[in-house]
Steps between C-alpha positions, in 0.01 A plus 500: 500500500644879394501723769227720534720812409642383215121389357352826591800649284438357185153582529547844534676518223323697229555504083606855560745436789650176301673744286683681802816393512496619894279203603611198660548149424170423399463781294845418313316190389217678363727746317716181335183392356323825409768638267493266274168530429500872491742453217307253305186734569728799342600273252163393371433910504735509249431208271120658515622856388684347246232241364276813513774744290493173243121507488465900446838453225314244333122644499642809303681308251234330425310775473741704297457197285165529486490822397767460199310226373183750522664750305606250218154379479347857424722507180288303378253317695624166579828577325710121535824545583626310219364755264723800664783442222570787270718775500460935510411511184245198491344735859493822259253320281269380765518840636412650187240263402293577823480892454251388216285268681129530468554745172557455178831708395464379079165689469426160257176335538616149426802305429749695746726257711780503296493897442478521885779299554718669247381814622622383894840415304493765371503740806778265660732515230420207365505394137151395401379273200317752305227274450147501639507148509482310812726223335767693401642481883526132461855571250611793714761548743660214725271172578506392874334195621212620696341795655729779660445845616524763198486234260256458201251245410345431194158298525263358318137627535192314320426465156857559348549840693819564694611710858776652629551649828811583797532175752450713879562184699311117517184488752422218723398256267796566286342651213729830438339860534554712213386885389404465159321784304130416312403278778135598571557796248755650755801452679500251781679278718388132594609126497476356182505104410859391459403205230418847293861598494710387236788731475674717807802756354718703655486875334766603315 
């Protein structure tokens, strides 16, 4: 049995008095085991200010992310990243195509595709075709493969007839987006059907 004295000391003992270091033996017990934890307590302070400074780091790259992909979505709608090639000049005719929209800059009443793209070539420096035929794009400038930005695609449209129009990017079901002139009797930009495409050129 522990003398009375000695119990009544360690029950006096408080949290506050263990870290004393004036107390006696019993408290030097208490502060041998309380240190330790007041260090992993600090400790897990830290690792939760850090996890935290991860979270915040994280939550605005994400939404810096979200708000570059935003802004490459507005130019066009639904613009697929895989349509972004091109180069300054191919972004001078887009840019120039799209001061027209809704109008129609020829003043013709039919037939005007191909002397609205000239015209758009035209204004960028561009060597045209001369022709008001849609078809005549098919033979000019440098082929590519498939739809890019600035580039020009030559389409058929029903009974014999023939479009042109500026690739703007590729929407979400992977048909491209193109501004073409004479579509609705003005100048517009919307998807069109990619089977429809048989020529993309570079201009000159």
């Amino acid at each position: 049995m522990q003398p009375r004295g000695l119990a009544n000391t360690y029950i006096s003992v408080t949290p506050d008095s263990a870290l004393a270091p004036s107390a006696g033996f019993a408290s030097s017990g208490i502060v041998a085991e309380t240190r330790p934890r007041y260090r992993q307590s600090h400790q897990s302070r830290q690792l939760r200010r850090v996890a935290r400074a991860a979270n915040w780091d994280r939550s605005v790259a994400q939404t810096r992310a979200r708000g570059l992909a935003d802004t490459q979505a507005s130019v066009p709608p639904n613009l697929a990243p895989a349509a972004l090639a091109g180069g300054v000049g191919s972004s001078n005719i887009v840019t120039e195509a799209r001061r027209y929209l809704g109008g129609n800059p020829t003043g013709r009443g039919s037939l005007w595709c191909a002397r609205f793209m000239n015209m758009v070539l035209q204004h960028t420096g561009h060597r045209g075709t001369g022709s008001d035929m849609a078809s005549s794009f098919a033979k000019y400038g440098q082929r590519v493969s498939g739809p890019q930005v600035g580039a020009i695609a030559v389409m058929t449209r029903g009974r014999g007839g023939g479009h042109v129009g500026i690739i703007t990017g590729i929407d979400a079901k992977g048909n491209p987006i193109m501004i073409s002139g004479n579509n609705g009797n003005r100048v517009r930009e919307a998807p069109v059907s990619r089977g429809r495409i048989y020529a993309y050129v570079m201009p000159n």
